[in-house]
Coordinates of N, CA, C and O in Angstrom, one line a residue:
X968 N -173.1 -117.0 119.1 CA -173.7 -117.7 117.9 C -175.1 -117.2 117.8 O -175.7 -116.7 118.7
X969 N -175.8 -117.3 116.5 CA -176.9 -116.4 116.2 C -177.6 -117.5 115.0 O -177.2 -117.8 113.8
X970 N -178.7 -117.8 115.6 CA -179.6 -118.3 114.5 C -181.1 -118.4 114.3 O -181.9 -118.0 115.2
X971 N -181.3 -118.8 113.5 CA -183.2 -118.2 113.1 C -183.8 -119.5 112.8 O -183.4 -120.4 112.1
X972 N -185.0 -119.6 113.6 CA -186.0 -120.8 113.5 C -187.2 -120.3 113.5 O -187.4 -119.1 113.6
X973 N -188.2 -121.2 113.4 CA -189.7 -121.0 113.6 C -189.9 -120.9 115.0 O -189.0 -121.4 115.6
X974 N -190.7 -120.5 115.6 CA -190.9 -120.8 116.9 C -192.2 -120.5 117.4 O -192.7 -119.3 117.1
X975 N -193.2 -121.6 118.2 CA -194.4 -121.3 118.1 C -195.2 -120.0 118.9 O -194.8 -119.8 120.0
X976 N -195.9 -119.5 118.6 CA -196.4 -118.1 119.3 C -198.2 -117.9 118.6 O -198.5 -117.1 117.7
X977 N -198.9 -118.6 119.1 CA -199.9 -118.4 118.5 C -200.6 -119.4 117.8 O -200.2 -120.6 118.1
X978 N -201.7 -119.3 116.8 CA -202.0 -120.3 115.8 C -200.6 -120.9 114.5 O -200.5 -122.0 114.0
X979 N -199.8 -119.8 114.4 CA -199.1 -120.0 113.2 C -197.3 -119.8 114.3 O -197.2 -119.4 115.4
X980 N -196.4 -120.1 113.7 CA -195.1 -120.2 114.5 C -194.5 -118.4 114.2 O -194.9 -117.8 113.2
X981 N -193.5 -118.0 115.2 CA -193.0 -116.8 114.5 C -191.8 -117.1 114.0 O -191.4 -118.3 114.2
X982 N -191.3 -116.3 113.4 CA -190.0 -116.6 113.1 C -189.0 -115.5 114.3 O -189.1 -114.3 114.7
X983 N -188.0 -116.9 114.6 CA -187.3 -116.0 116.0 C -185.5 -116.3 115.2 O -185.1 -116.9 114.2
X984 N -184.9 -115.5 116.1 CA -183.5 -115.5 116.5 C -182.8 -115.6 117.7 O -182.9 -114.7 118.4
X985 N -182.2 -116.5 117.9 CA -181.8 -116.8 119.3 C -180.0 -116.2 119.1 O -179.4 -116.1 118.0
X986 N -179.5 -115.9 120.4 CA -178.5 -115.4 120.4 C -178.3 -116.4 121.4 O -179.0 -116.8 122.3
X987 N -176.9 -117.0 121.0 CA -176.4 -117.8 122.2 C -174.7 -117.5 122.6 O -173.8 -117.3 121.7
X988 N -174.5 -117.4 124.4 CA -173.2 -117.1 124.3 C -172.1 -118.2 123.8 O -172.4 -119.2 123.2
X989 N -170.8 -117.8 124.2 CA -169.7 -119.2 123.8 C -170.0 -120.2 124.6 O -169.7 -121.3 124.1
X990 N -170.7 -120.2 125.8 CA -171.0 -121.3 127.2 C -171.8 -122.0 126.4 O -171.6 -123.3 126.5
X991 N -172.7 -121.6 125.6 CA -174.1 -122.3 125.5 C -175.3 -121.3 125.8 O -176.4 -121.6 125.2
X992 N -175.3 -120.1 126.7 CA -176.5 -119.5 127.4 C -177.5 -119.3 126.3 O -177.1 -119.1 125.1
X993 N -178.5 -119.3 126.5 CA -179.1 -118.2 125.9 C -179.2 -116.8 126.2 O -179.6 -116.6 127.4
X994 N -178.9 -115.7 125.7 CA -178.2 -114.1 126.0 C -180.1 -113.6 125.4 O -180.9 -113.3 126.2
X995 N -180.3 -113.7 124.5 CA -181.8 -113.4 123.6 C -182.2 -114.3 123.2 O -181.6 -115.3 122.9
X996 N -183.9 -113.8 122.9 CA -184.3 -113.9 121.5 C -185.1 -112.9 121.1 O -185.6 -112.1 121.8
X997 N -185.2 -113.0 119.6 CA -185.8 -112.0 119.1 C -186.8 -112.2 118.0 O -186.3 -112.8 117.0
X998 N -188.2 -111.9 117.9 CA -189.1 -112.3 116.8 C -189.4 -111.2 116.3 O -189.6 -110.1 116.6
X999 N -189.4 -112.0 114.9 CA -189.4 -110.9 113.5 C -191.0 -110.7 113.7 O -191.9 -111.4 114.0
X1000 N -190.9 -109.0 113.4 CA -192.2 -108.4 113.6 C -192.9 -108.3 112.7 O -194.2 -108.4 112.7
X1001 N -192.2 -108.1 111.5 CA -193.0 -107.5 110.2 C -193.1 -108.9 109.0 O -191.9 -109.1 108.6
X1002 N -193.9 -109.6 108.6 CA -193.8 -110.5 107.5 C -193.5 -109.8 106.9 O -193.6 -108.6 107.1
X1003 N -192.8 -110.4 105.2 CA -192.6 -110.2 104.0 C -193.6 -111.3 103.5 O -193.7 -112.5 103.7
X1004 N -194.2 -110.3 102.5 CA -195.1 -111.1 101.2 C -195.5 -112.5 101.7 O -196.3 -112.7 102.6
X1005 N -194.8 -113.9 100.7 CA -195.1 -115.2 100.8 C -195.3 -115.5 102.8 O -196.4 -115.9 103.3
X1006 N -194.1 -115.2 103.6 CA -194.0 -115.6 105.0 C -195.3 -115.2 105.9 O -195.4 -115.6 107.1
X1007 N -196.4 -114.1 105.2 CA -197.6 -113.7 105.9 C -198.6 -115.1 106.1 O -199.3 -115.4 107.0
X1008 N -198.4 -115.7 105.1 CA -199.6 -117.1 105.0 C -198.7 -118.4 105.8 O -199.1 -119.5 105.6
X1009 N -197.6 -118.1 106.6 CA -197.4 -118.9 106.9 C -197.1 -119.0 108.8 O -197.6 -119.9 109.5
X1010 N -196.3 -118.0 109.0 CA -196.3 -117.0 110.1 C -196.9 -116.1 110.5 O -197.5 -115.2 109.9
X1011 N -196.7 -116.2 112.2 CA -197.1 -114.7 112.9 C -196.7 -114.0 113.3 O -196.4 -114.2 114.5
X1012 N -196.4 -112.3 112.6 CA -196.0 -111.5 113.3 C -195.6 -111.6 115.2 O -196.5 -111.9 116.0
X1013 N -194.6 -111.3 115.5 CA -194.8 -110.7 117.0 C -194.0 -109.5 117.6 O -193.9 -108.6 116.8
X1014 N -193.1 -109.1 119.1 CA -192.9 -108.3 119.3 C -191.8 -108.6 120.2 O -191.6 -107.9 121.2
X1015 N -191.1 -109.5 119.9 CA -189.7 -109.5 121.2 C -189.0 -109.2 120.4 O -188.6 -109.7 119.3
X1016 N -188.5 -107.9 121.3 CA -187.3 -106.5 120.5 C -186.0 -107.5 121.2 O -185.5 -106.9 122.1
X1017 N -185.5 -108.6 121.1 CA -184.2 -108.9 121.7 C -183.0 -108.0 122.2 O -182.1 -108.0 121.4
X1018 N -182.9 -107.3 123.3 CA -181.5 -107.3 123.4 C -180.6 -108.1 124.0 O -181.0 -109.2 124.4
X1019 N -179.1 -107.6 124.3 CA -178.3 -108.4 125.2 C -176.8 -107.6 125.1 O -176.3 -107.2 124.1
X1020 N -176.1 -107.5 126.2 CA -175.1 -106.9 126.6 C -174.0 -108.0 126.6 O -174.2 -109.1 127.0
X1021 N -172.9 -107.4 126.0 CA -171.9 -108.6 126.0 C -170.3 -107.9 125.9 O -169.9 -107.4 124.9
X1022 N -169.7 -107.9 126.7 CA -168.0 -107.3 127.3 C -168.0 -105.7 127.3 O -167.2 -105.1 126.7
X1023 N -169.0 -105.2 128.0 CA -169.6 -103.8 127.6 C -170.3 -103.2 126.6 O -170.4 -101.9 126.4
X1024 N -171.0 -104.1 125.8 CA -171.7 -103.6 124.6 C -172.9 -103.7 124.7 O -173.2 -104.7 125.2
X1025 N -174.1 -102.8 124.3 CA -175.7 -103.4 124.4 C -175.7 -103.7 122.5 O -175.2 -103.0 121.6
X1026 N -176.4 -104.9 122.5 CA -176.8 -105.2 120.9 C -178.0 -105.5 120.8 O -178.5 -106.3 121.5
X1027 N -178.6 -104.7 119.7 CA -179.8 -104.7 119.2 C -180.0 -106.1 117.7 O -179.0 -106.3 117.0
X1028 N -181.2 -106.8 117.5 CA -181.3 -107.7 116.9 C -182.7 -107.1 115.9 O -183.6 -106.6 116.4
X1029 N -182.5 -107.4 114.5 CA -183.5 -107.5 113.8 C -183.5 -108.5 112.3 O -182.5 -108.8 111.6
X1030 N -184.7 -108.8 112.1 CA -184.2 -110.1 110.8 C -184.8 -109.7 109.5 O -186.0 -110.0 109.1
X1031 N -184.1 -109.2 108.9 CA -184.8 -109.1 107.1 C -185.4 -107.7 107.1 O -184.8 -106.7 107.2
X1032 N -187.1 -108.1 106.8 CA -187.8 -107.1 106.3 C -187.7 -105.9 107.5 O -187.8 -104.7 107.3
X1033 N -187.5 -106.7 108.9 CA -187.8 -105.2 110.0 C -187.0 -104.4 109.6 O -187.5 -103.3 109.4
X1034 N -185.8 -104.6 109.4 CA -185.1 -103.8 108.8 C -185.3 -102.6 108.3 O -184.4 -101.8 108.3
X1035 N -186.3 -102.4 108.0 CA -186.7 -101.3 106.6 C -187.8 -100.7 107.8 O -188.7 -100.2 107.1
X1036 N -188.1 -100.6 108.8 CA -189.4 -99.7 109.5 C -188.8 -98.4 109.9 O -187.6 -98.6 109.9
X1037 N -188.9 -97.5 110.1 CA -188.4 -96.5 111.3 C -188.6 -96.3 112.2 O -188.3 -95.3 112.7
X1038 N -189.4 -97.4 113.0 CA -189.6 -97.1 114.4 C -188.4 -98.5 115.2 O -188.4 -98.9 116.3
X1039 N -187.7 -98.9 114.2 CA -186.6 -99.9 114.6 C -185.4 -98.6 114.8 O -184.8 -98.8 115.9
X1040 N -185.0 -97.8 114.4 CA -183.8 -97.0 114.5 C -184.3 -96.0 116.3 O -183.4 -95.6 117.1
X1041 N -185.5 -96.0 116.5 CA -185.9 -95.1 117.6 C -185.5 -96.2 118.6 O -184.6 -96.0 119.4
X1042 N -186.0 -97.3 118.5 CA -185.9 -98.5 119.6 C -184.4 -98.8 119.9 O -183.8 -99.0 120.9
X1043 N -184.1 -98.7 118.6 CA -182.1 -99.1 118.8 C -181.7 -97.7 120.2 O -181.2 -97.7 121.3
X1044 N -182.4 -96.8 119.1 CA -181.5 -95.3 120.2 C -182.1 -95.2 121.8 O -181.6 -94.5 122.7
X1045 N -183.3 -96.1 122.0 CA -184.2 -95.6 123.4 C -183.5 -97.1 124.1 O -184.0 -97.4 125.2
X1046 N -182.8 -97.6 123.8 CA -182.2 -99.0 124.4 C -180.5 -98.8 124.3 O -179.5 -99.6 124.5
X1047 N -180.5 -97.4 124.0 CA -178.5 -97.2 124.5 C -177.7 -98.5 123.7 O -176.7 -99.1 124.2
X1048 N -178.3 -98.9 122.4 CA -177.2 -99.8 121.8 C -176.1 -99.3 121.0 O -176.2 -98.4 120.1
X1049 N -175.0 -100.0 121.4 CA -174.0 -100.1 120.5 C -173.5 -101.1 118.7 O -172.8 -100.8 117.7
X1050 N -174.0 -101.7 118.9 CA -174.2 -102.5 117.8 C -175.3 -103.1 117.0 O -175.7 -104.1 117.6
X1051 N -175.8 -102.9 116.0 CA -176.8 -103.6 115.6 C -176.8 -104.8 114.7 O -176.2 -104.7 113.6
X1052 N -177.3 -105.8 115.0 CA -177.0 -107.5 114.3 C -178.1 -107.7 113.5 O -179.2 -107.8 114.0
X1053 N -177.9 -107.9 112.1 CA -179.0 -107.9 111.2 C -178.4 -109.1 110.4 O -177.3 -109.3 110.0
X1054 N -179.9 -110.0 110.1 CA -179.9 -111.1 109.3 C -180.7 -111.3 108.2 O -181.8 -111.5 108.5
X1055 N -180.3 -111.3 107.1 CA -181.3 -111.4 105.7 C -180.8 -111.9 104.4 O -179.6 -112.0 104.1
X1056 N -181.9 -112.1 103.6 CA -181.3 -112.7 102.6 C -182.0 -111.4 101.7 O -183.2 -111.2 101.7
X1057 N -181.0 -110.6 101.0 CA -181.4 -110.2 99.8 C -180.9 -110.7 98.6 O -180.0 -111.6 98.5
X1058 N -181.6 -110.2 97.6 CA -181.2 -111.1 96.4 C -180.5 -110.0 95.2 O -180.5 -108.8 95.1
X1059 N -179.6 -111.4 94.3 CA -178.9 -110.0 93.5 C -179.8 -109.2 92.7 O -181.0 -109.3 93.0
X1060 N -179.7 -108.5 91.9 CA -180.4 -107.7 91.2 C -180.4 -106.0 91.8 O -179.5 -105.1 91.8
X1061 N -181.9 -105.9 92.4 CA -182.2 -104.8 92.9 C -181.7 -105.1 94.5 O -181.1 -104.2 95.2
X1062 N -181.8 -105.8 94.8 CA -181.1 -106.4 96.5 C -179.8 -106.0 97.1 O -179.5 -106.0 98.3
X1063 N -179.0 -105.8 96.0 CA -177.7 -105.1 96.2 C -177.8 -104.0 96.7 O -177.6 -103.9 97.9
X1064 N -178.3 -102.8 96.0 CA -179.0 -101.3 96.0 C -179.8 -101.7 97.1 O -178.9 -102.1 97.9
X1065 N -180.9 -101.9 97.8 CA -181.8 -102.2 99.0 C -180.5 -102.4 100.1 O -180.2 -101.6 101.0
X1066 N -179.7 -103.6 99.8 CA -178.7 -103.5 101.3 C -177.6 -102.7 101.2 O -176.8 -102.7 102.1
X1067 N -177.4 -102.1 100.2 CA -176.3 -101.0 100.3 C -176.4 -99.7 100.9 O -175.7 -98.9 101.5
X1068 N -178.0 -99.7 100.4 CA -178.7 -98.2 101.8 C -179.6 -98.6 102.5 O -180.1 -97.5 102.8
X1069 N -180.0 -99.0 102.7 CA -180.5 -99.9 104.1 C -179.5 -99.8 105.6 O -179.7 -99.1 106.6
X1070 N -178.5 -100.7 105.3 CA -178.1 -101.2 106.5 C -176.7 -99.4 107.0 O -176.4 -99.1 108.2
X1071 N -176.2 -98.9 106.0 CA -175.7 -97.7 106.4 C -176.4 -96.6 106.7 O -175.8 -95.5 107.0
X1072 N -177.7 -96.7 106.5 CA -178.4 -95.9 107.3 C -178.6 -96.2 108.4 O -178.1 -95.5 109.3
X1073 N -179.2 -97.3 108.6 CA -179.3 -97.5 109.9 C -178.2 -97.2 110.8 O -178.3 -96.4 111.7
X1074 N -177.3 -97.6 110.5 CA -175.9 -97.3 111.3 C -175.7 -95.8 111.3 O -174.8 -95.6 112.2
X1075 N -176.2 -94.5 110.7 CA -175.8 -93.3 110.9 C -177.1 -92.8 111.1 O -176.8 -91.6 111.5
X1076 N -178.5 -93.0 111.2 CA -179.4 -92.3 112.1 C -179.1 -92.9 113.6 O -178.6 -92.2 114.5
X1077 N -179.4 -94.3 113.7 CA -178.6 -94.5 115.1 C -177.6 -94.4 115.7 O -177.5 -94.5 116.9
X1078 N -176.7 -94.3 115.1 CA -175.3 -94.0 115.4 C -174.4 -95.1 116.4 O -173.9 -94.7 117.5
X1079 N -174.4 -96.3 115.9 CA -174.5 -97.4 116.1 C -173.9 -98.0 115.0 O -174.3 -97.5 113.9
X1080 N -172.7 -99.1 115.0 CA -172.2 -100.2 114.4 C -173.3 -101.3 114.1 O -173.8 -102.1 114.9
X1081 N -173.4 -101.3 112.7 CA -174.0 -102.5 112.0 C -174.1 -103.5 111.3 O -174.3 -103.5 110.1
X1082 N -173.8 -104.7 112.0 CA -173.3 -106.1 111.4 C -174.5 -106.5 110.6 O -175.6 -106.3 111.0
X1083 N -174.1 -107.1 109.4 CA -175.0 -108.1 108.3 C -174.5 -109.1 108.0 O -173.5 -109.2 107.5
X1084 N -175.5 -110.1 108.5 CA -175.3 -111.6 108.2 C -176.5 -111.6 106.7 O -177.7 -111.5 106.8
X1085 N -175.8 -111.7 105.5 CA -176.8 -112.2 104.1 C -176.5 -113.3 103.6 O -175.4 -113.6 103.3
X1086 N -177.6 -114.2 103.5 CA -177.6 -115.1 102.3 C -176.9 -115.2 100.9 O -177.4 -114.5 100.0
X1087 N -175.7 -116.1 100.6 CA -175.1 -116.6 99.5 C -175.3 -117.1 98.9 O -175.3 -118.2 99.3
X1088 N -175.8 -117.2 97.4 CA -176.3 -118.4 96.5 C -177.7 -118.7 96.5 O -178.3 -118.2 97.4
X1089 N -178.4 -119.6 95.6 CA -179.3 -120.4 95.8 C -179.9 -120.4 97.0 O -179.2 -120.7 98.0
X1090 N -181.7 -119.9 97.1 CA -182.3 -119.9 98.3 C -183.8 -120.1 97.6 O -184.5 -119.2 97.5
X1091 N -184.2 -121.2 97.2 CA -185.5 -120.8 96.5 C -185.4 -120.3 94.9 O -184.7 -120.9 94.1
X1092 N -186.1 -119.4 94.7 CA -186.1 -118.7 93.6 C -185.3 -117.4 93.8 O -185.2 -116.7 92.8
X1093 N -184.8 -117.2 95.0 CA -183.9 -116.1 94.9 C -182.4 -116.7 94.8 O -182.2 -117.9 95.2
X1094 N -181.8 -116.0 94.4 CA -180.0 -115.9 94.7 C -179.8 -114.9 95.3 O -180.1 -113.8 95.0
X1095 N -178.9 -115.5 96.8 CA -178.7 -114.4 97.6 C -177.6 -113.4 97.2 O -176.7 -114.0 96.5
X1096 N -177.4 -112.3 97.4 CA -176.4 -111.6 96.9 C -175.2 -111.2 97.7 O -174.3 -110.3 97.5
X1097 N -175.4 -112.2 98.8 CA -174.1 -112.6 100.1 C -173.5 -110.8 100.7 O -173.9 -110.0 101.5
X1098 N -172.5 -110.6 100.0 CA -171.9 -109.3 101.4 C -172.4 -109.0 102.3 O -173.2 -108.1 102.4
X1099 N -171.7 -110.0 103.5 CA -172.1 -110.0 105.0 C -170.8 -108.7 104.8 O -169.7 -108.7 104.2
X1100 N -171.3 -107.6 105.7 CA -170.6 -107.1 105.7 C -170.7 -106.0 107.6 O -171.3 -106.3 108.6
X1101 N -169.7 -104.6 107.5 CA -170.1 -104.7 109.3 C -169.4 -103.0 108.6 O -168.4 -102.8 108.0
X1102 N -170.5 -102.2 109.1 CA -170.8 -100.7 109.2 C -170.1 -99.9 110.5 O -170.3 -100.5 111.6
X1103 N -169.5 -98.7 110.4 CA -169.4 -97.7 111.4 C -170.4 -96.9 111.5 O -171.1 -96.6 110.6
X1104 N -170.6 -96.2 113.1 CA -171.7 -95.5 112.7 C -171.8 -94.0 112.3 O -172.3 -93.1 113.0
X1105 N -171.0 -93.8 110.9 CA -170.8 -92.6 110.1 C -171.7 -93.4 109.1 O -172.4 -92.6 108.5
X1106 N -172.0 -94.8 108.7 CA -171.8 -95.4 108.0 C -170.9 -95.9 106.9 O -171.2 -96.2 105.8
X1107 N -169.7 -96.2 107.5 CA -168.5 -96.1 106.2 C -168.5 -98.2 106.7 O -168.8 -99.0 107.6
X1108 N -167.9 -98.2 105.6 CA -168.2 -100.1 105.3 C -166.7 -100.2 106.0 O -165.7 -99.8 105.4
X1109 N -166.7 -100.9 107.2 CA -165.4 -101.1 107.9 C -164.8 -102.7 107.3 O -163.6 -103.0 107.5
X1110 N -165.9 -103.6 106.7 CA -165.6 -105.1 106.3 C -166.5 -105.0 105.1 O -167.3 -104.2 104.6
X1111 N -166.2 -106.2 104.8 CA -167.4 -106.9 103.6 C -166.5 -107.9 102.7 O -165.4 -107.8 102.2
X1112 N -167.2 -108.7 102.6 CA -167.3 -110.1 102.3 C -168.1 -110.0 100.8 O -169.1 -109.4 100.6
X1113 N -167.2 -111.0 99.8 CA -167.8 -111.2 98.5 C -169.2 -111.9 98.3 O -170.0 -112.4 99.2
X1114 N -169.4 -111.7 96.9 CA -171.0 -112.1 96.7 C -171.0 -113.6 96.3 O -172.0 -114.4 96.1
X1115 N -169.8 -113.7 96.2 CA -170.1 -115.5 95.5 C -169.7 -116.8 97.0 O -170.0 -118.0 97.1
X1116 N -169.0 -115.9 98.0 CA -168.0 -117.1 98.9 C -168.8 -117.0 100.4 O -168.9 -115.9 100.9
X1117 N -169.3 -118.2 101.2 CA -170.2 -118.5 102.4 C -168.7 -117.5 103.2 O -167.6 -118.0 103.2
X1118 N -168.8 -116.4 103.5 CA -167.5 -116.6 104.7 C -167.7 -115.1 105.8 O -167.9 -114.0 105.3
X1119 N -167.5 -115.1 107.1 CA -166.7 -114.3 108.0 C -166.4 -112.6 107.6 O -165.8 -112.4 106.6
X1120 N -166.7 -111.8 108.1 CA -165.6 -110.5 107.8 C -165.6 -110.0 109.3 O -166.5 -110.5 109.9
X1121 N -165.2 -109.6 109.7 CA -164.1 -109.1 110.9 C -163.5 -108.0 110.9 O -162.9 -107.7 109.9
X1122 N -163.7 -107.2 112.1 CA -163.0 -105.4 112.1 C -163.4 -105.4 113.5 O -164.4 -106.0 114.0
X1123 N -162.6 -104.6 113.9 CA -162.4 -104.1 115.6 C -163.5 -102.6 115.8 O -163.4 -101.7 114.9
X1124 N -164.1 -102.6 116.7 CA -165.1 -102.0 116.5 C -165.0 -100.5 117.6 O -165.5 -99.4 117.6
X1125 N -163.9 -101.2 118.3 CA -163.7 -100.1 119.5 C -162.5 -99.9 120.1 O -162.3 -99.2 121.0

């Protein structure tokens, strides 16, 4: 299970992701490094790169904007991961285009399987443009999930 909170680190909270196994454990966490825009005045940057190994896999964690750095595809490759777990809300419009080459890159410089968890619907002033979807690392889209329905996609990875 995988979710995102504030968590405090500083004068201002970071925004973290906690990975939890089926027991309950905590396996990671991981804090978003890079603000986007509005979240700078409100959070603080930090630097826990989360990983965590799970039935022979190492997984790499990043949330939203890290997404887009290039020194995130070096870290995936210098930590021997197999999968990378990405969470964000892009929005429809231009946000479609942004996670359509975004997240299959990532999966073919690192060479590495790339899961996306995106925001569906109503978020604010954005609409999220949802396809949670899950990359090979050629980049070819092995799942994906519609833009209108909260749900799951699933594919065997190995």
């Amino acid at each position: 299970m995988n979710c995102a909170a504030p968590e405090l680190d500083g004068p201002y909270p970071a925004i973290a992701t906690y990975v939890y196994s089926a027991t309950g454990d905590l396996l990671t966490t991981y804090h978003k490094q890079h603000l986007f825009q509005q979240e700078q005045q409100f959070f603080t940057p930090a630097d826990k790169d989360g990983r965590f190994e799970l039935h022979g896999l190492r997984f790499s964690l990043a949330t939203c904007f890290d997404n887009h750095f290039p020194d995130l595809v070096d870290r995936i490759a210098d930590d021997a991961c197999d999968v990378h777990l990405a969470s964000a809300l892009y929005g429809t419009g231009p946000g479609l285009a942004e996670r359509a080459s975004t997240y299959p890159g990532i999966a073919c410089r690192a060479n590495v399987y790339v899961a996306l968890a995106n925001h569906v619907g109503p978020a604010g002033p954005i609409t999220g443009c949802g396809r949670a979807a899950l990359w090979g690392p050629d980049g070819t889209v092995l799942a994906e999930a519609d833009e209108q329905s909260p749900m799951f996609v699933v594919a065997d990875i190995g």
